[in-house]
Tab-separated table of C-alpha atoms in Angstrom:
chain	number	residue	atom	x	y	z
A	75	MET	CA	58.915	-16.553	-44.887
A	76	THR	CA	61.277	-13.592	-45.099
A	77	GLU	CA	60.707	-10.197	-43.539
A	78	GLN	CA	62.012	-6.890	-44.850
A	79	HIS	CA	61.807	-3.362	-43.461
A	80	ALA	CA	61.976	-0.064	-45.339
A	81	ASP	CA	61.200	3.567	-44.691
A	82	LEU	CA	58.320	3.328	-47.203
A	83	VAL	CA	56.415	0.297	-48.411
A	84	ILE	CA	54.260	1.242	-51.399
A	85	LEU	CA	51.468	-1.066	-52.554
A	86	GLY	CA	50.892	-0.376	-56.255
A	87	GLY	CA	53.324	0.618	-58.996
A	88	GLY	CA	51.080	2.858	-61.087
A	89	SER	CA	51.332	6.634	-61.484
A	90	GLY	CA	50.864	7.504	-57.811
A	91	GLY	CA	52.905	4.602	-56.433
A	92	TYR	CA	55.971	4.875	-58.620
A	93	ALA	CA	56.041	8.693	-58.392
A	94	CYS	CA	56.058	8.359	-54.603
A	95	ALA	CA	58.809	5.743	-54.804
A	96	LEU	CA	61.032	7.824	-57.092
A	97	ARG	CA	60.678	11.004	-55.023
A	98	ALA	CA	61.148	9.213	-51.692
A	99	ALA	CA	64.311	7.505	-52.933
A	100	GLU	CA	65.569	10.843	-54.227
A	101	LEU	CA	65.085	12.186	-50.692
A	102	GLY	CA	67.208	9.403	-49.243
A	103	ARG	CA	64.485	7.038	-48.050
A	104	SER	CA	64.599	3.271	-48.515
A	105	VAL	CA	61.650	2.070	-50.582
A	106	VAL	CA	59.918	-1.230	-51.325
A	107	LEU	CA	57.537	-0.931	-54.295
A	108	ILE	CA	55.036	-3.767	-54.763
A	109	GLU	CA	53.231	-4.316	-58.084
A	110	LYS	CA	51.113	-7.339	-59.059
A	111	ASP	CA	51.047	-6.600	-62.784
A	112	GLU	CA	53.435	-4.347	-64.697
A	113	LEU	CA	55.307	-1.298	-63.416
A	114	GLY	CA	53.519	1.815	-64.674
A	115	GLY	CA	50.021	0.584	-63.969
A	116	THR	CA	46.870	1.402	-65.894
A	117	CYS	CA	48.083	4.718	-67.297
A	118	LEU	CA	51.109	3.268	-69.056
A	119	HIS	CA	49.701	-0.088	-70.127
A	120	ARG	CA	45.905	0.241	-70.471
A	121	GLY	CA	45.098	3.953	-70.226
A	122	CYS	CA	46.753	7.265	-70.994
A	123	ILE	CA	49.613	6.127	-73.227
A	124	PRO	CA	48.005	3.459	-75.440
A	125	THR	CA	44.777	5.432	-75.892
A	126	LYS	CA	46.688	8.558	-76.915
A	127	ALA	CA	48.730	6.477	-79.347
A	128	LEU	CA	45.447	5.369	-80.951
A	129	LEU	CA	44.264	8.981	-81.020
A	130	HIS	CA	47.450	9.970	-82.852
A	131	VAL	CA	46.806	7.241	-85.431
A	132	ALA	CA	43.262	8.615	-85.764
A	133	GLU	CA	44.631	12.111	-86.386
A	134	VAL	CA	46.975	10.810	-89.108
A	135	ALA	CA	44.057	8.916	-90.683
A	136	ASP	CA	41.971	12.089	-90.801
A	137	HIS	CA	44.869	14.020	-92.333
A	138	ALA	CA	45.189	11.388	-95.048
A	139	ARG	CA	41.430	11.405	-95.636
A	140	HIS	CA	41.238	15.183	-95.980
A	141	GLY	CA	44.623	15.885	-97.594
A	142	ALA	CA	43.120	16.740	-100.979
A	143	GLY	CA	41.309	19.672	-99.399
A	144	ILE	CA	44.634	21.456	-98.854
A	145	GLY	CA	46.363	20.256	-102.001
A	146	VAL	CA	47.969	17.049	-100.764
A	147	ARG	CA	47.141	14.074	-102.992
A	148	SER	CA	46.475	11.579	-100.229
A	149	GLU	CA	43.699	9.186	-99.435
A	150	LEU	CA	42.819	6.773	-96.667
A	151	THR	CA	42.606	3.251	-98.036
A	152	GLY	CA	42.250	1.455	-94.727
A	153	ILE	CA	43.467	0.861	-91.194
A	154	ASP	CA	45.937	-1.978	-90.543
A	155	MET	CA	45.129	-2.841	-86.934
A	156	ALA	CA	48.067	-5.234	-86.619
A	157	ALA	CA	50.433	-2.386	-87.514
A	158	VAL	CA	48.509	0.068	-85.319
A	159	ASN	CA	48.798	-2.264	-82.329
A	160	ALA	CA	52.482	-2.851	-83.017
A	161	TYR	CA	53.097	0.923	-83.019
A	162	LYS	CA	51.060	1.385	-79.831
A	163	ASP	CA	52.777	-1.479	-78.048
A	164	ALA	CA	56.217	-0.218	-79.071
A	165	VAL	CA	55.494	3.179	-77.495
A	166	VAL	CA	54.344	1.497	-74.294
A	167	GLY	CA	57.332	-0.850	-74.336
A	168	ARG	CA	59.887	1.943	-74.627
A	169	LEU	CA	58.320	3.910	-71.788
A	170	HIS	CA	58.041	0.786	-69.640
A	171	LYS	CA	61.714	-0.034	-70.162
A	172	GLY	CA	62.680	3.529	-69.294
A	173	LEU	CA	60.614	3.441	-66.108
A	174	GLN	CA	62.189	0.130	-65.070
A	175	GLY	CA	65.599	1.734	-65.514
A	176	LEU	CA	64.608	4.735	-63.399
A	177	VAL	CA	63.376	2.547	-60.549
A	178	ALA	CA	66.522	0.439	-60.635
A	179	SER	CA	68.780	3.514	-60.732
A	180	ARG	CA	67.179	4.874	-57.539
A	181	LYS	CA	67.888	1.560	-55.757
A	182	ILE	CA	64.194	0.947	-55.140
A	183	THR	CA	63.348	-2.661	-54.252
A	184	LEU	CA	60.688	-3.764	-56.751
A	185	VAL	CA	58.605	-6.713	-55.578
A	186	GLU	CA	56.416	-8.480	-58.143
A	187	GLY	CA	53.227	-10.063	-56.892
A	188	ARG	CA	49.861	-9.378	-55.329
A	189	GLY	CA	50.186	-7.645	-51.970
A	190	THR	CA	47.817	-7.868	-49.013
A	191	VAL	CA	47.907	-5.651	-45.952
A	192	VAL	CA	48.238	-8.032	-42.997
A	193	GLY	CA	49.087	-5.700	-40.124
A	194	PRO	CA	50.122	-2.156	-39.212
A	195	ARG	CA	52.144	-0.976	-42.229
A	196	THR	CA	52.901	-4.570	-43.251
A	197	VAL	CA	52.212	-6.071	-46.682
A	198	GLU	CA	52.511	-9.762	-47.483
A	199	VAL	CA	53.481	-10.897	-50.977
A	200	GLY	CA	53.779	-14.598	-51.738
A	201	GLY	CA	54.531	-15.467	-48.132
A	202	ASP	CA	57.130	-12.710	-47.656
A	203	ARG	CA	56.383	-9.716	-45.450
A	204	HIS	CA	57.417	-6.114	-46.028
A	205	THR	CA	56.990	-3.626	-43.194
A	206	GLY	CA	57.449	0.103	-43.568
A	207	THR	CA	57.839	2.962	-41.192
A	208	HIS	CA	55.179	4.340	-43.552
A	209	LEU	CA	52.790	2.481	-45.851
A	210	VAL	CA	51.401	4.055	-49.019
A	211	LEU	CA	48.308	2.532	-50.664
A	212	ALA	CA	48.274	3.075	-54.432
A	213	THR	CA	46.284	0.200	-55.917
A	214	GLY	CA	44.622	2.211	-58.688
A	215	SER	CA	41.307	1.598	-60.424
A	216	TYR	CA	39.429	-0.732	-62.756
A	217	PRO	CA	36.868	-0.226	-65.570
A	218	LYS	CA	33.374	-0.153	-64.069
A	219	THR	CA	30.386	-1.796	-65.654
A	220	VAL	CA	26.613	-1.591	-65.258
A	221	PRO	CA	25.127	-3.826	-62.536
A	222	GLY	CA	23.952	-7.063	-64.093
A	223	LEU	CA	25.881	-6.495	-67.333
A	224	ASP	CA	28.511	-9.128	-68.089
A	225	VAL	CA	31.619	-7.988	-69.931
A	226	ALA	CA	32.282	-10.819	-72.367
A	227	GLY	CA	32.375	-11.491	-76.073
A	228	ARG	CA	31.208	-8.391	-77.933
A	229	VAL	CA	30.578	-6.426	-74.737
A	230	ILE	CA	33.933	-4.895	-73.862
A	231	THR	CA	35.616	-2.264	-71.684
A	232	SER	CA	38.488	0.037	-72.572
A	233	ASP	CA	40.921	-2.772	-71.677
A	234	GLN	CA	39.695	-4.954	-74.538
A	235	ALA	CA	39.138	-1.987	-76.863
A	236	LEU	CA	42.871	-1.286	-76.812
A	237	SER	CA	43.708	-4.608	-78.444
A	238	LEU	CA	41.038	-5.085	-81.112
A	239	ASP	CA	42.359	-6.851	-84.199
A	240	ARG	CA	39.933	-5.153	-86.569
A	241	VAL	CA	38.008	-1.914	-86.946
A	242	PRO	CA	34.315	-2.353	-86.064
A	243	ASP	CA	31.831	-1.242	-88.717
A	244	ARG	CA	29.374	-0.067	-86.047
A	245	ALA	CA	29.893	0.514	-82.343
A	246	VAL	CA	27.767	1.660	-79.413
A	247	VAL	CA	29.626	3.454	-76.630
A	248	LEU	CA	27.871	3.374	-73.264
A	249	GLY	CA	29.014	6.507	-71.447
A	250	GLY	CA	29.758	10.001	-72.721
A	251	GLY	CA	32.568	10.880	-70.337
A	252	VAL	CA	36.253	11.162	-71.135
A	253	ILE	CA	36.868	7.493	-71.975
A	254	GLY	CA	33.710	7.192	-74.051
A	255	VAL	CA	34.264	10.273	-76.216
A	256	GLU	CA	37.940	9.446	-76.780
A	257	PHE	CA	37.163	5.964	-78.122
A	258	ALA	CA	34.233	7.324	-80.120
A	259	SER	CA	36.608	9.834	-81.674
A	260	VAL	CA	39.189	7.161	-82.546
A	261	TRP	CA	36.702	4.794	-84.097
A	262	ALA	CA	34.980	7.529	-86.114
A	263	SER	CA	38.365	8.467	-87.585
A	264	PHE	CA	38.928	4.795	-88.430
A	265	GLY	CA	35.597	4.707	-90.295
A	266	THR	CA	33.290	3.219	-87.665
A	267	GLU	CA	29.665	4.335	-87.370
A	268	VAL	CA	29.536	5.343	-83.689
A	269	THR	CA	26.609	5.983	-81.352
A	270	ILE	CA	27.226	7.273	-77.817
A	271	VAL	CA	24.588	6.565	-75.164
A	272	GLU	CA	24.768	8.917	-72.163
A	273	ALA	CA	22.178	8.937	-69.360
A	274	LEU	CA	22.898	12.551	-68.380
A	275	PRO	CA	21.651	15.478	-70.493
A	276	ARG	CA	25.013	16.188	-72.158
A	277	LEU	CA	28.354	14.699	-73.122
A	278	VAL	CA	31.377	15.251	-70.827
A	279	PRO	CA	28.951	16.312	-68.062
A	280	ASN	CA	31.740	17.227	-65.627
A	281	GLU	CA	32.929	20.003	-67.951
A	282	ASP	CA	31.458	23.475	-68.398
A	283	ALA	CA	28.200	23.333	-70.378
A	284	PHE	CA	29.839	25.430	-73.107
A	285	ILE	CA	32.324	22.597	-73.699
A	286	SER	CA	29.554	20.010	-74.040
A	287	THR	CA	27.689	22.118	-76.596
A	288	ALA	CA	30.823	22.653	-78.686
A	289	LEU	CA	31.803	18.967	-78.563
A	290	GLU	CA	28.342	17.745	-79.502
A	291	ARG	CA	28.278	20.155	-82.450
A	292	ALA	CA	31.695	18.950	-83.625
A	293	PHE	CA	30.700	15.305	-83.207
A	294	ARG	CA	27.571	15.823	-85.314
A	295	LYS	CA	29.763	17.166	-88.122
A	296	ARG	CA	31.889	14.040	-87.781
A	297	ARG	CA	28.712	11.892	-87.942
A	298	ILE	CA	29.092	10.627	-84.403
A	299	THR	CA	25.585	10.175	-82.980
A	300	ALA	CA	25.040	11.161	-79.353
A	301	ARG	CA	21.957	9.864	-77.516
A	302	THR	CA	22.028	12.064	-74.415
A	303	GLY	CA	19.425	11.724	-71.683
A	304	ALA	CA	19.074	8.102	-72.778
A	305	ARG	CA	19.190	5.223	-70.315
A	306	PHE	CA	20.583	1.793	-71.084
A	307	ALA	CA	18.160	-1.082	-70.527
A	308	GLY	CA	20.033	-4.126	-71.754
A	309	VAL	CA	22.029	-5.842	-74.483
A	310	ARG	CA	21.819	-9.176	-76.209
A	311	GLN	CA	24.607	-10.723	-78.216
A	312	THR	CA	24.221	-12.547	-81.486
A	313	GLY	CA	26.688	-14.398	-83.635
A	314	HIS	CA	27.350	-11.253	-85.613
A	315	GLY	CA	27.018	-8.397	-83.134
A	316	VAL	CA	24.977	-6.864	-80.341
A	317	THR	CA	21.582	-5.256	-79.977
A	318	VAL	CA	21.496	-2.539	-77.339
A	319	THR	CA	18.093	-1.644	-75.879
A	320	LEU	CA	17.355	1.723	-74.290
A	321	GLU	CA	14.665	2.344	-71.675
A	322	SER	CA	12.701	4.201	-74.353
A	323	GLY	CA	12.408	0.914	-76.238
A	324	GLU	CA	14.775	2.012	-79.013
A	325	GLU	CA	17.178	-0.661	-80.215
A	326	LEU	CA	20.667	-0.047	-81.574
A	327	ASP	CA	22.465	-2.700	-83.612
A	328	ALA	CA	26.257	-2.766	-83.666
A	329	ASP	CA	29.309	-4.992	-83.909
A	330	LEU	CA	30.171	-4.359	-80.279
A	331	LEU	CA	29.254	-2.436	-77.144
A	332	LEU	CA	31.975	-0.508	-75.321
A	333	VAL	CA	31.127	-0.020	-71.645
A	334	ALA	CA	32.737	3.301	-70.673
A	335	VAL	CA	30.864	4.304	-67.525
A	336	GLY	CA	33.927	5.298	-65.549
A	337	ARG	CA	36.438	3.612	-63.282
A	338	GLY	CA	36.092	2.259	-59.762
A	339	PRO	CA	38.711	2.165	-56.969
A	340	SER	CA	40.649	-1.102	-56.630
A	341	THR	CA	40.345	-1.416	-52.852
A	342	THR	CA	38.805	-4.856	-52.323
A	343	GLY	CA	40.856	-7.974	-51.732
A	344	HIS	CA	43.920	-6.097	-50.454
A	345	GLY	CA	43.159	-6.280	-46.737
A	346	PHE	CA	42.421	-2.569	-46.330
A	347	ALA	CA	39.229	-2.941	-44.325
A	348	GLU	CA	40.693	-5.723	-42.191
A	349	ALA	CA	43.599	-3.411	-41.309
A	350	GLY	CA	41.173	-0.731	-40.139
A	351	VAL	CA	41.521	1.600	-43.126
A	352	ALA	CA	38.307	3.634	-43.360
A	353	MET	CA	36.555	3.722	-46.721
A	354	GLU	CA	33.461	5.288	-48.248
A	355	ARG	CA	31.791	3.998	-51.433
A	356	GLY	CA	34.920	1.933	-52.033
A	357	PHE	CA	37.306	4.897	-51.869
A	358	VAL	CA	39.867	5.265	-49.078
A	359	THR	CA	39.046	8.287	-46.942
A	360	VAL	CA	41.947	10.674	-46.328
A	361	ASP	CA	42.602	14.110	-44.860
A	362	GLU	CA	44.130	16.983	-46.842
A	363	ARG	CA	47.590	15.457	-46.319
A	364	LEU	CA	46.435	12.100	-47.722
A	365	ARG	CA	46.633	10.367	-44.334
A	366	THR	CA	44.203	7.496	-43.826
A	367	SER	CA	42.456	6.535	-40.593
A	368	VAL	CA	45.443	4.315	-39.685
A	369	GLU	CA	48.573	5.963	-38.268
A	370	GLY	CA	51.449	5.978	-40.763
A	371	VAL	CA	49.294	4.821	-43.694
A	372	TYR	CA	48.638	7.069	-46.706
A	373	ALA	CA	46.572	6.684	-49.892
A	374	VAL	CA	47.198	8.211	-53.319
A	375	GLY	CA	45.750	8.252	-56.823
A	376	ASP	CA	42.518	6.711	-58.053
A	377	ILE	CA	41.626	5.080	-54.722
A	378	VAL	CA	41.153	8.596	-53.287
A	379	ALA	CA	37.810	10.095	-54.346
A	380	GLY	CA	38.170	12.867	-56.921
A	381	LEU	CA	39.594	13.291	-60.393
A	382	GLN	CA	40.983	10.017	-61.704
A	383	LEU	CA	43.935	11.401	-63.636
A	384	ALA	CA	47.495	10.143	-63.908
A	385	HIS	CA	48.987	13.562	-63.222
A	386	ARG	CA	46.881	13.816	-60.069
A	387	GLY	CA	48.381	10.474	-59.049
A	388	PHE	CA	51.905	11.775	-59.765
A	389	ALA	CA	51.212	14.851	-57.647
A	390	HIS	CA	49.759	12.755	-54.822
A	391	GLY	CA	52.791	10.481	-54.800
A	392	ILE	CA	55.278	13.348	-54.760
A	393	PHE	CA	53.288	15.107	-52.032
A	394	VAL	CA	53.299	12.060	-49.737
A	395	ALA	CA	57.018	11.417	-50.255
A	396	GLU	CA	57.832	15.040	-49.407
A	397	HIS	CA	55.437	15.092	-46.447
A	398	ILE	CA	57.071	11.984	-44.983
A	399	ALA	CA	60.484	13.600	-45.513
A	400	GLY	CA	59.350	16.635	-43.513
A	401	LEU	CA	59.356	19.141	-46.390
A	402	ASP	CA	55.817	20.444	-45.620
A	403	PRO	CA	54.469	20.529	-49.219
A	404	GLN	CA	51.251	22.376	-50.020
A	405	PRO	CA	48.125	20.167	-50.155
A	406	LEU	CA	46.561	19.666	-53.574
A	407	VAL	CA	43.417	21.581	-54.528
A	408	GLU	CA	41.209	19.450	-56.793
A	409	THR	CA	39.869	22.349	-58.866
A	410	GLU	CA	43.404	23.523	-59.643
A	411	ILE	CA	44.310	20.274	-61.422
A	412	PRO	CA	44.317	20.613	-65.250
A	413	ARG	CA	42.037	18.290	-67.232
A	414	VAL	CA	42.424	17.238	-70.882
A	415	THR	CA	40.214	15.062	-73.098
A	416	TYR	CA	42.081	14.025	-76.251
A	417	SER	CA	39.117	13.651	-78.582
A	418	ASP	CA	38.808	15.541	-81.874
A	419	PRO	CA	38.317	18.343	-81.007
A	420	GLU	CA	40.384	18.341	-77.823
A	421	ILE	CA	39.042	19.648	-74.528
A	422	ALA	CA	41.199	21.308	-71.882
A	423	SER	CA	40.110	23.012	-68.681
A	424	VAL	CA	41.235	24.058	-65.242
A	425	GLY	CA	39.401	25.679	-62.362
A	426	LEU	CA	35.692	26.191	-61.836
A	427	THR	CA	32.917	25.863	-64.389
A	428	GLU	CA	30.586	28.850	-64.713
A	429	GLU	CA	27.972	27.065	-62.600
A	430	GLN	CA	30.514	26.173	-59.890
A	431	ALA	CA	31.878	29.723	-59.882
A	432	LYS	CA	28.396	31.166	-59.370
A	433	GLN	CA	27.841	28.820	-56.435
A	434	ARG	CA	31.125	29.852	-54.841
A	435	HIS	CA	31.437	33.536	-55.771
A	436	GLY	CA	27.912	34.672	-56.557
A	437	GLU	CA	27.995	36.898	-59.617
A	438	VAL	CA	30.625	36.143	-62.257
A	439	GLN	CA	31.736	37.472	-65.634
A	440	THR	CA	32.521	35.266	-68.620
A	441	ILE	CA	34.241	35.896	-71.941
A	442	THR	CA	34.288	33.472	-74.875
A	443	TYR	CA	36.881	33.926	-77.613
A	444	ASP	CA	36.030	32.053	-80.803
A	445	LEU	CA	38.937	30.305	-82.532
A	446	GLY	CA	37.563	31.637	-85.801
A	447	GLY	CA	39.628	34.750	-85.069
A	448	ASN	CA	42.829	32.796	-84.460
A	449	GLY	CA	45.183	32.452	-87.424
A	450	ARG	CA	46.733	29.185	-86.361
A	451	SER	CA	43.288	27.664	-85.796
A	452	GLN	CA	42.303	28.604	-89.338
A	453	ILE	CA	45.469	26.963	-90.652
A	454	LEU	CA	44.628	23.824	-88.677
A	455	GLN	CA	41.005	24.055	-89.876
A	456	THR	CA	39.657	23.690	-86.361
A	457	ALA	CA	36.624	25.229	-84.712
A	458	GLY	CA	36.308	25.909	-81.016
A	459	ALA	CA	36.729	28.594	-78.406
A	460	VAL	CA	38.341	29.692	-75.147
A	461	LYS	CA	36.020	30.597	-72.286
A	462	LEU	CA	37.173	32.502	-69.207
A	463	VAL	CA	35.242	32.660	-65.945
A	464	LYS	CA	36.056	35.591	-63.649
A	465	ALA	CA	34.891	35.974	-60.055
A	466	GLY	CA	32.777	39.083	-59.547
A	467	PRO	CA	30.468	41.118	-61.776
A	468	LYS	CA	31.547	42.904	-64.941
A	469	GLY	CA	33.475	46.092	-64.278
A	470	THR	CA	34.890	44.913	-60.960
A	471	PRO	CA	38.349	43.426	-60.349
A	472	GLY	CA	38.505	39.694	-59.746
A	473	PRO	CA	40.666	36.655	-60.485
A	474	VAL	CA	40.127	34.270	-63.375
A	475	VAL	CA	38.781	31.157	-61.638
A	476	GLY	CA	38.124	28.970	-64.675
A	477	VAL	CA	39.576	28.439	-68.153
A	478	HIS	CA	37.710	26.143	-70.562
A	479	MET	CA	38.954	25.398	-74.080
A	480	VAL	CA	37.859	23.287	-77.015
A	481	GLY	CA	39.619	22.878	-80.369
A	482	ALA	CA	42.544	21.132	-82.001
A	483	ARG	CA	45.618	20.868	-79.746
A	484	VAL	CA	44.199	23.011	-76.933
A	485	GLY	CA	45.548	20.469	-74.466
A	486	GLU	CA	48.944	22.080	-75.034
A	487	LEU	CA	47.559	25.387	-73.689
A	488	VAL	CA	46.454	24.069	-70.317
A	489	GLY	CA	49.846	24.710	-68.707
A	490	GLU	CA	49.480	28.476	-68.979
A	491	ALA	CA	45.814	28.193	-68.041
A	492	GLN	CA	46.828	26.365	-64.859
A	493	LEU	CA	49.235	29.163	-63.928
A	494	ILE	CA	46.543	31.779	-64.499
A	495	VAL	CA	43.996	30.035	-62.284
A	496	ASN	CA	46.365	28.760	-59.584
A	497	TRP	CA	48.104	32.120	-59.170
A	498	GLU	CA	44.721	33.883	-59.069
A	499	ALA	CA	45.685	36.142	-61.965
A	500	HIS	CA	43.433	38.986	-63.081
A	501	ALA	CA	42.815	39.731	-66.748
A	502	ASP	CA	45.030	42.822	-66.432
A	503	ASP	CA	47.896	40.587	-65.288
A	504	VAL	CA	47.691	38.348	-68.357
A	505	ALA	CA	46.709	40.853	-71.057
A	506	PRO	CA	50.189	42.512	-71.265
A	507	LEU	CA	51.937	39.152	-71.791
A	508	ILE	CA	53.084	38.640	-75.382
A	509	HIS	CA	51.753	35.490	-77.020
A	510	ALA	CA	53.618	34.393	-80.163
A	511	HIS	CA	51.836	34.774	-83.504
A	512	PRO	CA	50.459	32.689	-85.104
A	513	THR	CA	49.884	30.101	-82.370
A	514	GLN	CA	46.944	28.460	-80.680
A	515	ASN	CA	48.393	29.934	-77.484
A	516	GLU	CA	47.481	33.366	-78.819
A	517	ALA	CA	43.839	32.516	-78.167
A	518	LEU	CA	44.460	32.646	-74.412
A	519	GLY	CA	46.014	36.087	-74.779
A	520	GLU	CA	43.142	37.341	-76.927
A	521	ALA	CA	40.578	36.065	-74.415
A	522	HIS	CA	42.296	37.916	-71.583
A	523	LEU	CA	42.568	41.090	-73.674
A	524	ALA	CA	38.808	40.914	-74.174
A	525	LEU	CA	38.200	40.252	-70.482
A	526	ALA	CA	40.411	43.243	-69.613
A	527	GLY	CA	38.212	45.440	-71.785
A	528	LYS	CA	40.645	45.916	-74.676
A	529	PRO	CA	39.825	43.285	-77.305
A	530	LEU	CA	42.083	43.066	-80.341
A	531	HIS	CA	40.906	40.445	-82.841
A	532	THR	CA	37.423	40.269	-81.315
A	533	HIS	CA	34.425	42.532	-81.475
A	534	GLY	CA	34.091	44.583	-78.313
């Protein structure tokens, strides 16, 4: 057995772990980074990057399918899944190689293997022990399933969905959250007949209700069926597919069932509880500075309850590295983290929903700018809108506390939306800013002009 000491020992090389490692090394700290699988974690290998590669393929497929409508003589004759997977894997491979180079260039010690916490700030990997002045837990998350439902054969999670060798003719997606609607969107573009089953009353239930309504309308036009308020009862597999039964007694036949009911924290089997790390519902409990119940031990990313987003993990990792280095960074505020769903149409939001804003601020004012008035949106042939939520009643000054957008490429607008919400901007602060024409970004400017009481391309 060998023993090694470092300023930071980080258990998990996903978004939160490697971001912490890179920033800590940049600040002159010695770092041991432990990863049991592949550097980059879920986001790079089984999440953000490969799913968005599939969504890009879906967009190209739709362009080919609808090219004749704008004078391009194109048609979609099929999807070559072998070529699609090769493209996806090449994107992941290039990013993985680049990340490996970054870690090596910062002189971070990368340890491959499953790590277990065996003492105060000590992790054992394959018989070797690594002790840090500080220990950072960053073990990520896993695809959840329904109790009693076995994932096997034609019942799959997002992990298996990323490597299918053919396009299913029919698919049932269990779960109408981010993962579910993104895969539904991909498969519909590939030609699959898709049905989403969601127990709650609307799709993407964590978003503003306006977003759900717009998405469901767009999905109907794309012939994606959404069974909202419908509870899953069971599934049986046959030699040719699956039959999904709902509590209502309705049965849905398909080639496969995708279980997309969210992700759970990967906190079991790593020795957390044995080391005295407090947890609740499987998540590690932390204070606002991401400190756990054990002195010198921090937790970042998906194992901390809240939004399970890669960029939240990055921010957590950077925060912890800077906190340890004594830089006194500002704690993260969950509602100020931007959120994007890359379906067609895209969804992007930051801040409070209208309902949340009413709970926090009492009376609020909202403005919705329809993309029908946006030139670039008409060129892109997209429908959607930008909704602003302002604290305080109409006619009174107040900051914009929520921005909610739906439409093609609106994910690219969330950067400015984040600045508006996080800097507590008023409509009068944003309205004078010049937004280039014709762009999707103009829609944000138009919405703030309307909120400031001086609409331009909208009816007052």
